PDB file of C-alpha atoms in Angstrom:
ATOM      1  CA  UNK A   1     219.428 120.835 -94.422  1.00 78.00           C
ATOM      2  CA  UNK A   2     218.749 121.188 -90.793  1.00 84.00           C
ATOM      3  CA  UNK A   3     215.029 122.419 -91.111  1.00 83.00           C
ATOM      4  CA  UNK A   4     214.032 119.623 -93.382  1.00 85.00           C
ATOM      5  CA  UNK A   5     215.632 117.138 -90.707  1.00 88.00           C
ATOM      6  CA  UNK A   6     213.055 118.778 -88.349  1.00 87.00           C
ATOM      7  CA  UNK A   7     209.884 118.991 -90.431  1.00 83.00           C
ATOM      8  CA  UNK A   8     210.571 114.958 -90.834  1.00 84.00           C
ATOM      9  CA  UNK A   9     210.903 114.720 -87.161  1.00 83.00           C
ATOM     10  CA  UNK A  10     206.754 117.272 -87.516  1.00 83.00           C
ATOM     11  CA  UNK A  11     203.770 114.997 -86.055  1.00 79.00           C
ATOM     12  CA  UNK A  12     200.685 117.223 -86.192  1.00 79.00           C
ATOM     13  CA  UNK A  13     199.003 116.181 -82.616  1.00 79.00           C
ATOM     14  CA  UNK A  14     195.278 114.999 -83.098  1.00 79.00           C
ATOM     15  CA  UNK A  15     192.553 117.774 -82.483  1.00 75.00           C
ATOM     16  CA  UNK A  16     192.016 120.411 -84.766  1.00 69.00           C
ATOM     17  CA  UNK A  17     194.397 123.038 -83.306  1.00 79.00           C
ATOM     18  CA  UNK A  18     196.093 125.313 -86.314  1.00 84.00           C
ATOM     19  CA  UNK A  19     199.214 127.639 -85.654  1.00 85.00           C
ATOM     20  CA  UNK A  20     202.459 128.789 -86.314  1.00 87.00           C
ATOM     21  CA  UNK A  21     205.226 129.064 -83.798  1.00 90.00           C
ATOM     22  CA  UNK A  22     208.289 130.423 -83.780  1.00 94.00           C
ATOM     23  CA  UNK A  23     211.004 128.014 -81.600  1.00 96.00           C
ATOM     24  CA  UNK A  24     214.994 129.406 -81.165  1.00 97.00           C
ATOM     25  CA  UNK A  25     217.412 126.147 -81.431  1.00 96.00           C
ATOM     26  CA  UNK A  26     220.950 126.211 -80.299  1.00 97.00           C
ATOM     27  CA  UNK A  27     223.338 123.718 -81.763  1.00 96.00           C
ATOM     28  CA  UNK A  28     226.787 122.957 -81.215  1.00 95.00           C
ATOM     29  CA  UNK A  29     229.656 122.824 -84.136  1.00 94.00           C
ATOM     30  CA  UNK A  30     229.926 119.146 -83.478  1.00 95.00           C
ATOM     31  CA  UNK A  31     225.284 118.514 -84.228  1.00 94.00           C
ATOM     32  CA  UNK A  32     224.338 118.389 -80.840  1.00 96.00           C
ATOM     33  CA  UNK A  33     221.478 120.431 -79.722  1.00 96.00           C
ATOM     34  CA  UNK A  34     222.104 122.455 -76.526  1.00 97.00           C
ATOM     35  CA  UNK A  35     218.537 123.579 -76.588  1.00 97.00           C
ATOM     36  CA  UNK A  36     215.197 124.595 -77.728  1.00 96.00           C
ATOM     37  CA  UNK A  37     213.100 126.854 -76.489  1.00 97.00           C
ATOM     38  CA  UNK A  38     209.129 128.506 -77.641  1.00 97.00           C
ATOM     39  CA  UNK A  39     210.262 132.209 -78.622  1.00 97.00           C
ATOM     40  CA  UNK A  40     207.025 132.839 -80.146  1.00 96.00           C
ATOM     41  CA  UNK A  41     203.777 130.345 -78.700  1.00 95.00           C
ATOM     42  CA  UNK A  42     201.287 129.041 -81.968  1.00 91.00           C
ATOM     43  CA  UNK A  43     198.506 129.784 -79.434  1.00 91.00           C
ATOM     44  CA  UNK A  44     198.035 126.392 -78.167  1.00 90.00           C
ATOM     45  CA  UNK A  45     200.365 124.973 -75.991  1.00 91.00           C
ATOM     46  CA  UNK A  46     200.066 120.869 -77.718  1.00 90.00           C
ATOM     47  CA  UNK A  47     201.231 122.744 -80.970  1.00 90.00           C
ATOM     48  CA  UNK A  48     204.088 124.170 -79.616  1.00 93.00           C
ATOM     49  CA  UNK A  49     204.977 120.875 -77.512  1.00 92.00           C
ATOM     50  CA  UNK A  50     205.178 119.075 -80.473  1.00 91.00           C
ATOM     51  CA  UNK A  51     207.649 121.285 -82.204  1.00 92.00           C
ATOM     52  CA  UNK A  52     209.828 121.124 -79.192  1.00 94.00           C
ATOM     53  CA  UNK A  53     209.322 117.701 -79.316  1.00 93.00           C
ATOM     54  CA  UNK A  54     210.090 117.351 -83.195  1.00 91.00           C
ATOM     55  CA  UNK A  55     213.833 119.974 -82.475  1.00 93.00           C
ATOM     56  CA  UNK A  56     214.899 117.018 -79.914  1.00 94.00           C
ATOM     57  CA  UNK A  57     214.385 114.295 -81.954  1.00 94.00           C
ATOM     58  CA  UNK A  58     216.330 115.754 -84.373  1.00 94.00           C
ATOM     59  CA  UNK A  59     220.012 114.163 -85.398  1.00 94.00           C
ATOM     60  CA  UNK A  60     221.785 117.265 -86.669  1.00 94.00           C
ATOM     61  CA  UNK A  61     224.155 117.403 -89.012  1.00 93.00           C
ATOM     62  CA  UNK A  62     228.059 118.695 -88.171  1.00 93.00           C
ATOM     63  CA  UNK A  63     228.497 122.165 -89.456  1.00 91.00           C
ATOM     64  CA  UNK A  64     231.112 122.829 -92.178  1.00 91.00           C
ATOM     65  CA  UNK A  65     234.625 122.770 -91.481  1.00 89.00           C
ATOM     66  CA  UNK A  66     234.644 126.584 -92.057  1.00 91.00           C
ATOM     67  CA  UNK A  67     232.248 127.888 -89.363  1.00 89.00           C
ATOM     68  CA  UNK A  68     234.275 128.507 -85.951  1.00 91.00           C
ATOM     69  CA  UNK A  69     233.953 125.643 -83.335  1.00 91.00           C
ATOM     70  CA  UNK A  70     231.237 126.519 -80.787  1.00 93.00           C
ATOM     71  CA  UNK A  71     227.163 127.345 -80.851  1.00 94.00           C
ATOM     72  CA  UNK A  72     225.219 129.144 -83.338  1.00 94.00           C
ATOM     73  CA  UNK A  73     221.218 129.937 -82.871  1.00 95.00           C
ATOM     74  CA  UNK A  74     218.238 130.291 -85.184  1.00 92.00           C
ATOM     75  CA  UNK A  75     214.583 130.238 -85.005  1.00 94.00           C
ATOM     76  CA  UNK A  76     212.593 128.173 -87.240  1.00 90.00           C
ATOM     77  CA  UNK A  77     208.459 128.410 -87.742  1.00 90.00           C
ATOM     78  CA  UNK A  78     206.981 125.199 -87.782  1.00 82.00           C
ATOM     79  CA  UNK A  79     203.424 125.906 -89.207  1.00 76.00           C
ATOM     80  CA  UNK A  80     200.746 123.636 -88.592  1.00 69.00           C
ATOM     81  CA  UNK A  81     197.509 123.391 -90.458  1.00 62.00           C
ATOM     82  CA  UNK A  82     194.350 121.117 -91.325  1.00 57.00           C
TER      83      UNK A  82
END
């Protein structure tokens, strides 16, 4: 659920730049994002701008009753290609 949230928040930025990055997300129990970070860069620094830019425009969903209160992390690879 979360990483479709974030590939509708994906605008590929004009030029013809292709990559794949790698970005680490933090997110609170309650959907907030404490942060976002490049872990891994595409190779061009617009590419991974706009998948920062597409984690923090993100609304994320509250986790499940079950999961401890506080932060969990994971990486997602936004890919971008022609």
């Amino acid at each position: 659920a979360i990483l479709s949230r974030i590939e509708r928040q994906m605008r590929r930025p004009r030029g013809g730049d292709q990559g794949k990055a790698r970005v680490r997300l933090k997110v609170s129990t309650q959907g907030r994002l404490i942060g976002a970070s490049v872990v891994r860069s595409s190779g061009s620094s617009t590419l991974d701008h706009a998948a920062l830019q597409a984690a923090q425009k993100t609304r994320y969903p509250r986790a499940p009753k079950a999961l401890a209160p506080g932060t969990y992390t994971f990486d997602f690879s936004p890919r971008f290609t022609r």
